[in-house]
Amino acid sequence: MRGKRSKQYRKLMQQYGMTFGFREPYQVLLDAEMIQDVARFKMDLIRGLERTLHGKIKPMITQCSMRHLYTADPRVPQLIEQAKSYERRRCDHHTLDEPLSALECLSSVVDPKASRTNKHRYVVASQESNVRAYMRNIPGVPLVYINRSVMIMEPMGSATENVKEKEERGKFRVGLTSKRGLASTLKRKRDEANQEVGMEGQKTVEGKSGTDGAMDETEEVNSATKRKKRGPKGPNPLSVRKSKKRTAGEEAKDLIRHGIRKDIQLDDMAAVNDSPGDANVDESRKRKRKRKHKLTKVDDPFAANLAHVEVGA
């Protein structure tokens, strides 16, 4: 099946489901000629119908169609056995000497009271053109037939289209009215709730004025009526840089630098510099160890004089 045609059939069945309440498994009424053509084209009837209708199906056959298969020329026992496996739809024509035509039998099953309604939501699969022409006048009857070994579903007839458009317009009006009614009821309920809250606040103020309990209740009522104002949110605490711990000396230096505290004298500055915090910092630092050089004989003056005396002697 072509993709475009398959998409059209799926949309058609969705529209039948939304407007007329079709659901799976779809009840498919078959006539004798449809079963004979399926065998002639060597097609799989069940799979073809499921692929066309895009869902599971329940094949059905009437008593008159079964009698047509028995009286067919030539008679094919395989088709009769295949038709026996389908669900039998009683048309109450078995008492007649000869079976009715496919048009009379199927029309009596689909629309028994001639009220032009497909009450049981049947899908009609027939090869006879007069049957399909009659079923187009009944709203909500999907029609299927075979053309050159291709199973085709007819588009919606004019009667079905009119009912569908009328149903859609009705749903649109109901949706508009329900929205308006819902908005008005919600507004009315909101006004009534506000009035009740105001009355309760007045009663509590009049009955318990001057007491602590009355003040607490009025505050609760006012807090309930007032809406919370959302202000600017603070920064993400994970992205904020942590503040470093500062010593007393550093804070005093910053105050003097910015001119906030001018009463601090030079003695105070010296005391700040000699604060225990700074002393600890100095002590923590490692002192560099100076290397002592050894004195050689040339560098020692006593050794030089002694050497001179020995040479003169």
Tab-separated table of C-alpha atoms in Angstrom:
chain	number	residue	atom	x	y	z
A	1	MET	CA	0.000	0.000	0.000
A	2	ARG	CA	1.225	3.430	-0.914
A	3	GLY	CA	2.247	5.655	1.964
A	4	LYS	CA	0.034	8.550	0.913
A	5	ARG	CA	-3.058	6.351	0.581
A	6	SER	CA	-2.333	4.642	3.892
A	7	LYS	CA	-2.115	8.018	5.616
A	8	GLN	CA	-5.482	9.042	4.161
A	9	TYR	CA	-7.101	5.815	5.395
A	10	ARG	CA	-5.697	6.313	8.893
A	11	LYS	CA	-7.099	9.854	9.032
A	12	LEU	CA	-10.464	8.611	7.788
A	13	MET	CA	-10.710	6.011	10.526
A	14	GLN	CA	-9.686	8.582	13.140
A	15	GLN	CA	-12.507	10.847	11.960
A	16	TYR	CA	-14.972	7.947	12.077
A	17	GLY	CA	-13.800	7.206	15.608
A	18	MET	CA	-14.134	10.788	16.855
A	19	THR	CA	-17.482	11.503	15.186
A	20	PHE	CA	-19.303	8.157	15.228
A	21	GLY	CA	-17.496	6.238	17.976
A	22	PHE	CA	-15.774	3.504	15.905
A	23	ARG	CA	-13.294	1.437	17.876
A	24	GLU	CA	-11.261	-1.739	17.506
A	25	PRO	CA	-11.946	-4.461	16.620
A	26	TYR	CA	-13.883	-3.095	13.659
A	27	GLN	CA	-16.949	-5.147	12.659
A	28	VAL	CA	-16.669	-5.780	8.909
A	29	LEU	CA	-19.705	-7.105	7.015
A	30	LEU	CA	-18.681	-9.187	3.994
A	31	ASP	CA	-20.771	-10.301	1.052
A	32	ALA	CA	-20.271	-13.431	-1.078
A	33	GLU	CA	-18.820	-11.590	-4.074
A	34	MET	CA	-16.132	-9.987	-1.892
A	35	ILE	CA	-14.971	-13.381	-0.635
A	36	GLN	CA	-14.921	-14.790	-4.194
A	37	ASP	CA	-12.841	-11.870	-5.558
A	38	VAL	CA	-10.341	-12.198	-2.689
A	39	ALA	CA	-9.818	-15.845	-3.621
A	40	ARG	CA	-9.550	-14.961	-7.319
A	41	PHE	CA	-6.844	-12.352	-6.703
A	42	LYS	CA	-5.114	-14.654	-4.154
A	43	MET	CA	-5.208	-12.091	-1.407
A	44	ASP	CA	-5.153	-12.416	2.377
A	45	LEU	CA	-8.517	-10.990	3.399
A	46	ILE	CA	-7.851	-10.462	7.115
A	47	ARG	CA	-4.440	-8.857	6.676
A	48	GLY	CA	-5.684	-6.657	3.832
A	49	LEU	CA	-8.598	-5.347	5.867
A	50	GLU	CA	-6.401	-4.705	8.925
A	51	ARG	CA	-3.894	-2.845	6.779
A	52	THR	CA	-6.634	-0.768	5.153
A	53	LEU	CA	-8.556	0.061	8.340
A	54	HIS	CA	-5.387	0.435	10.467
A	55	GLY	CA	-6.620	-1.768	13.278
A	56	LYS	CA	-7.839	-5.198	14.266
A	57	ILE	CA	-11.040	-6.412	12.640
A	58	LYS	CA	-13.841	-8.874	13.295
A	59	PRO	CA	-15.054	-10.359	9.964
A	60	MET	CA	-18.799	-11.085	9.760
A	61	ILE	CA	-21.043	-12.668	7.165
A	62	THR	CA	-24.818	-12.844	6.897
A	63	GLN	CA	-26.915	-15.955	6.407
A	64	CYS	CA	-27.951	-14.839	2.930
A	65	SER	CA	-24.292	-14.434	1.842
A	66	MET	CA	-23.560	-17.954	3.086
A	67	ARG	CA	-26.430	-19.308	0.975
A	68	HIS	CA	-25.031	-17.410	-2.037
A	69	LEU	CA	-21.742	-19.261	-1.593
A	70	TYR	CA	-23.546	-22.595	-1.433
A	71	THR	CA	-25.527	-21.852	-4.605
A	72	ALA	CA	-22.596	-20.313	-6.512
A	73	ASP	CA	-21.558	-21.747	-9.873
A	74	PRO	CA	-18.978	-23.209	-9.600
A	75	ARG	CA	-19.248	-24.090	-5.942
A	76	VAL	CA	-15.932	-23.763	-4.080
A	77	PRO	CA	-15.822	-25.759	-0.823
A	78	GLN	CA	-12.707	-23.904	0.380
A	79	LEU	CA	-14.516	-20.572	0.320
A	80	ILE	CA	-17.436	-22.065	2.247
A	81	GLU	CA	-15.091	-23.411	4.919
A	82	GLN	CA	-13.338	-20.062	5.103
A	83	ALA	CA	-16.657	-18.214	5.473
A	84	LYS	CA	-17.736	-20.585	8.246
A	85	SER	CA	-14.793	-19.404	10.341
A	86	TYR	CA	-16.211	-15.853	10.337
A	87	GLU	CA	-18.802	-14.639	12.808
A	88	ARG	CA	-22.350	-15.257	11.590
A	89	ARG	CA	-24.625	-12.213	11.592
A	90	ARG	CA	-28.255	-13.320	11.657
A	91	CYS	CA	-30.437	-11.461	9.223
A	92	ASP	CA	-33.547	-13.615	9.918
A	93	HIS	CA	-33.908	-14.449	6.204
A	94	HIS	CA	-33.116	-18.135	6.536
A	95	THR	CA	-36.809	-19.020	6.568
A	96	LEU	CA	-37.218	-17.798	2.984
A	97	ASP	CA	-37.044	-20.221	0.076
A	98	GLU	CA	-34.376	-18.181	-1.691
A	99	PRO	CA	-31.832	-15.799	-0.158
A	100	LEU	CA	-32.250	-12.064	-0.569
A	101	SER	CA	-29.851	-9.969	-2.607
A	102	ALA	CA	-26.773	-8.458	-0.990
A	103	LEU	CA	-28.373	-4.983	-1.048
A	104	GLU	CA	-31.548	-6.042	0.754
A	105	CYS	CA	-29.739	-8.243	3.268
A	106	LEU	CA	-26.946	-5.811	4.218
A	107	SER	CA	-29.281	-2.809	4.398
A	108	SER	CA	-31.565	-4.710	6.784
A	109	VAL	CA	-28.564	-5.521	9.036
A	110	VAL	CA	-26.930	-2.073	8.980
A	111	ASP	CA	-30.120	-0.003	9.163
A	112	PRO	CA	-33.007	-2.305	10.173
A	113	LYS	CA	-35.478	0.524	10.990
A	114	ALA	CA	-34.624	2.646	7.927
A	115	SER	CA	-33.663	5.521	10.238
A	116	ARG	CA	-30.417	6.176	8.331
A	117	THR	CA	-28.178	5.388	11.285
A	118	ASN	CA	-25.364	2.860	11.604
A	119	LYS	CA	-26.212	1.932	15.186
A	120	HIS	CA	-23.796	-1.000	15.547
A	121	ARG	CA	-20.929	0.754	13.670
A	122	TYR	CA	-20.461	-1.722	10.821
A	123	VAL	CA	-17.836	-1.455	8.095
A	124	VAL	CA	-19.274	-2.722	4.815
A	125	ALA	CA	-16.926	-4.570	2.427
A	126	SER	CA	-18.840	-5.225	-0.799
A	127	GLN	CA	-18.015	-5.528	-4.465
A	128	GLU	CA	-21.501	-4.533	-5.654
A	129	SER	CA	-21.752	-0.873	-6.690
A	130	ASN	CA	-25.468	-0.604	-5.830
A	131	VAL	CA	-24.736	-1.673	-2.238
A	132	ARG	CA	-22.061	1.001	-1.862
A	133	ALA	CA	-24.293	3.646	-3.439
A	134	TYR	CA	-27.046	2.892	-0.939
A	135	MET	CA	-24.661	2.874	2.041
A	136	ARG	CA	-23.281	6.311	1.115
A	137	ASN	CA	-26.643	7.829	2.067
A	138	ILE	CA	-26.334	6.424	5.603
A	139	PRO	CA	-24.037	8.588	7.749
A	140	GLY	CA	-21.075	6.855	9.354
A	141	VAL	CA	-20.625	3.751	7.154
A	142	PRO	CA	-17.032	3.108	5.953
A	143	LEU	CA	-16.992	1.340	2.588
A	144	VAL	CA	-14.266	-1.027	1.327
A	145	TYR	CA	-13.917	-2.760	-2.052
A	146	ILE	CA	-11.246	-4.350	-4.270
A	147	ASN	CA	-10.082	-2.878	-7.559
A	148	ARG	CA	-7.516	-4.900	-9.534
A	149	SER	CA	-6.180	-6.721	-6.468
A	150	VAL	CA	-5.923	-3.455	-4.507
A	151	MET	CA	-8.123	-2.940	-1.465
A	152	ILE	CA	-9.569	0.584	-1.403
A	153	MET	CA	-11.567	2.496	1.187
A	154	GLU	CA	-13.929	5.114	-0.158
A	155	PRO	CA	-13.781	8.701	1.139
A	156	MET	CA	-16.623	10.010	3.274
A	157	GLY	CA	-19.934	10.519	1.516
A	158	SER	CA	-21.868	13.789	1.551
A	159	ALA	CA	-24.224	12.565	4.299
A	160	THR	CA	-21.303	11.576	6.517
A	161	GLU	CA	-19.497	14.879	5.858
A	162	ASN	CA	-22.567	16.898	6.848
A	163	VAL	CA	-22.932	15.041	10.134
A	164	LYS	CA	-19.214	15.439	10.873
A	165	GLU	CA	-19.250	19.205	10.260
A	166	LYS	CA	-22.377	19.628	12.368
A	167	GLU	CA	-20.766	17.671	15.201
A	168	GLU	CA	-17.609	19.779	15.058
A	169	ARG	CA	-19.583	23.041	15.132
A	170	GLY	CA	-21.533	21.790	18.146
A	171	LYS	CA	-18.338	20.881	19.998
A	172	PHE	CA	-16.872	24.313	19.226
A	173	ARG	CA	-19.926	26.104	20.629
A	174	VAL	CA	-19.975	23.919	23.735
A	175	GLY	CA	-16.295	24.618	24.294
A	176	LEU	CA	-16.797	28.388	24.088
A	177	THR	CA	-19.793	28.397	26.424
A	178	SER	CA	-18.096	26.097	28.921
A	179	LYS	CA	-15.008	28.318	29.002
A	180	ARG	CA	-17.125	31.417	29.608
A	181	GLY	CA	-19.163	29.693	32.281
A	182	LEU	CA	-16.040	28.346	33.959
A	183	ALA	CA	-14.437	31.798	34.053
A	184	SER	CA	-17.556	33.408	35.525
A	185	THR	CA	-17.941	30.715	38.199
A	186	LEU	CA	-14.280	30.972	39.191
A	187	LYS	CA	-14.568	34.763	39.480
A	188	ARG	CA	-17.749	34.443	41.540
A	189	LYS	CA	-16.117	31.909	43.891
A	190	ARG	CA	-13.079	34.152	44.285
A	191	ASP	CA	-15.261	37.155	45.193
A	192	GLU	CA	-17.254	35.108	47.691
A	193	ALA	CA	-14.061	33.834	49.329
A	194	ASN	CA	-12.715	37.383	49.662
A	195	GLN	CA	-15.985	38.568	51.200
A	196	GLU	CA	-15.964	35.703	53.707
A	197	VAL	CA	-12.390	36.486	54.693
A	198	GLY	CA	-13.260	40.176	55.166
A	199	MET	CA	-16.299	39.353	57.298
A	200	GLU	CA	-14.260	37.004	59.496
A	201	GLY	CA	-11.640	39.707	60.004
A	202	GLN	CA	-14.250	42.267	61.036
A	203	LYS	CA	-15.897	39.843	63.462
A	204	THR	CA	-12.622	39.005	65.136
A	205	VAL	CA	-11.721	42.693	65.503
A	206	GLU	CA	-15.158	43.626	66.963
A	207	GLY	CA	-15.457	40.641	69.307
A	208	LYS	CA	-11.911	40.525	70.680
A	209	SER	CA	-10.609	44.057	70.405
A	210	GLY	CA	-7.934	44.944	72.896
A	211	THR	CA	-6.826	41.365	73.508
A	212	ASP	CA	-3.782	39.558	72.267
A	213	GLY	CA	-5.844	36.786	70.651
A	214	ALA	CA	-7.783	39.254	68.501
A	215	MET	CA	-4.595	40.890	67.264
A	216	ASP	CA	-3.108	37.538	66.333
A	217	GLU	CA	-6.224	36.469	64.388
A	218	THR	CA	-6.490	39.762	62.499
A	219	GLU	CA	-2.833	39.535	61.596
A	220	GLU	CA	-3.373	36.003	60.272
A	221	VAL	CA	-6.365	37.150	58.174
A	222	ASN	CA	-4.464	40.083	56.742
A	223	SER	CA	-1.478	37.902	55.949
A	224	ALA	CA	-3.762	35.407	54.175
A	225	THR	CA	-5.406	38.105	52.057
A	226	LYS	CA	-2.161	39.826	51.103
A	227	ARG	CA	-0.161	38.263	48.355
A	228	LYS	CA	3.514	37.694	48.761
A	229	LYS	CA	5.617	39.938	46.588
A	230	ARG	CA	8.470	38.227	44.907
A	231	GLY	CA	11.610	40.320	45.071
A	232	PRO	CA	14.965	39.883	43.384
A	233	LYS	CA	16.625	36.637	44.264
A	234	GLY	CA	20.059	36.558	45.867
A	235	PRO	CA	23.153	35.156	44.226
A	236	ASN	CA	23.933	31.492	44.153
A	237	PRO	CA	25.798	30.703	47.387
A	238	LEU	CA	27.987	28.188	45.576
A	239	SER	CA	29.228	30.830	43.119
A	240	VAL	CA	29.986	33.502	45.757
A	241	ARG	CA	33.601	33.906	46.845
A	242	LYS	CA	34.100	33.171	50.525
A	243	SER	CA	35.246	36.108	52.698
A	244	LYS	CA	38.744	35.819	54.204
A	245	LYS	CA	39.320	36.167	57.931
A	246	ARG	CA	41.156	39.415	58.674
A	247	THR	CA	43.219	40.312	61.717
A	248	ALA	CA	42.587	43.321	63.942
A	249	GLY	CA	45.697	45.047	62.593
A	250	GLU	CA	44.563	44.813	58.973
A	251	GLU	CA	41.108	46.178	59.809
A	252	ALA	CA	42.638	49.137	61.684
A	253	LYS	CA	44.932	49.883	58.734
A	254	ASP	CA	41.953	49.916	56.356
A	255	LEU	CA	40.074	52.307	58.642
A	256	ILE	CA	43.045	54.709	58.775
A	257	ARG	CA	43.575	54.452	54.994
A	258	HIS	CA	39.979	55.441	54.252
A	259	GLY	CA	40.045	58.262	56.825
A	260	ILE	CA	37.327	56.786	58.988
A	261	ARG	CA	39.383	56.810	62.196
A	262	LYS	CA	41.683	59.829	62.491
A	263	ASP	CA	42.194	59.535	66.241
A	264	ILE	CA	44.731	56.720	65.873
A	265	GLN	CA	48.220	58.146	66.437
A	266	LEU	CA	51.625	56.949	65.376
A	267	ASP	CA	52.049	55.116	68.658
A	268	ASP	CA	48.931	53.211	67.878
A	269	MET	CA	50.325	52.387	64.457
A	270	ALA	CA	53.453	51.041	66.097
A	271	ALA	CA	51.340	49.009	68.453
A	272	VAL	CA	49.395	47.726	65.492
A	273	ASN	CA	52.579	46.731	63.728
A	274	ASP	CA	53.803	45.006	66.897
A	275	SER	CA	50.503	43.232	67.416
A	276	PRO	CA	50.640	39.576	68.358
A	277	GLY	CA	49.096	38.676	65.070
A	278	ASP	CA	52.033	40.180	63.148
A	279	ALA	CA	54.538	38.674	65.599
A	280	ASN	CA	53.142	35.296	64.983
A	281	VAL	CA	53.449	35.884	61.272
A	282	ASP	CA	57.125	36.879	61.640
A	283	GLU	CA	57.900	33.934	63.849
A	284	SER	CA	56.284	31.645	61.414
A	285	ARG	CA	58.649	32.731	58.736
A	286	LYS	CA	61.900	30.756	58.580
A	287	ARG	CA	65.110	32.636	59.242
A	288	LYS	CA	67.810	32.316	56.635
A	289	ARG	CA	70.913	30.674	58.027
A	290	LYS	CA	74.119	32.541	57.180
A	291	ARG	CA	77.153	30.460	56.289
A	292	LYS	CA	80.420	31.138	58.231
A	293	HIS	CA	83.616	30.986	56.157
A	294	LYS	CA	86.775	29.343	57.684
A	295	LEU	CA	89.950	31.523	58.053
A	296	THR	CA	92.903	30.415	55.921
A	297	LYS	CA	96.573	30.946	56.754
A	298	VAL	CA	96.843	33.943	54.466
A	299	ASP	CA	93.807	35.564	55.966
A	300	ASP	CA	95.074	35.055	59.596
A	301	PRO	CA	97.492	37.992	60.480
A	302	PHE	CA	99.154	36.057	63.305
A	303	ALA	CA	99.969	33.169	61.026
A	304	ALA	CA	101.441	35.565	58.439
A	305	ASN	CA	103.796	37.259	60.937
A	306	LEU	CA	104.984	33.905	62.254
A	307	ALA	CA	105.793	32.764	58.765
A	308	HIS	CA	107.822	35.962	58.110
A	309	VAL	CA	109.898	35.507	61.269
A	310	GLU	CA	110.755	31.925	60.379
A	311	VAL	CA	111.943	32.991	56.911
A	312	GLY	CA	114.241	35.733	58.385
A	313	ALA	CA	115.815	33.384	60.816
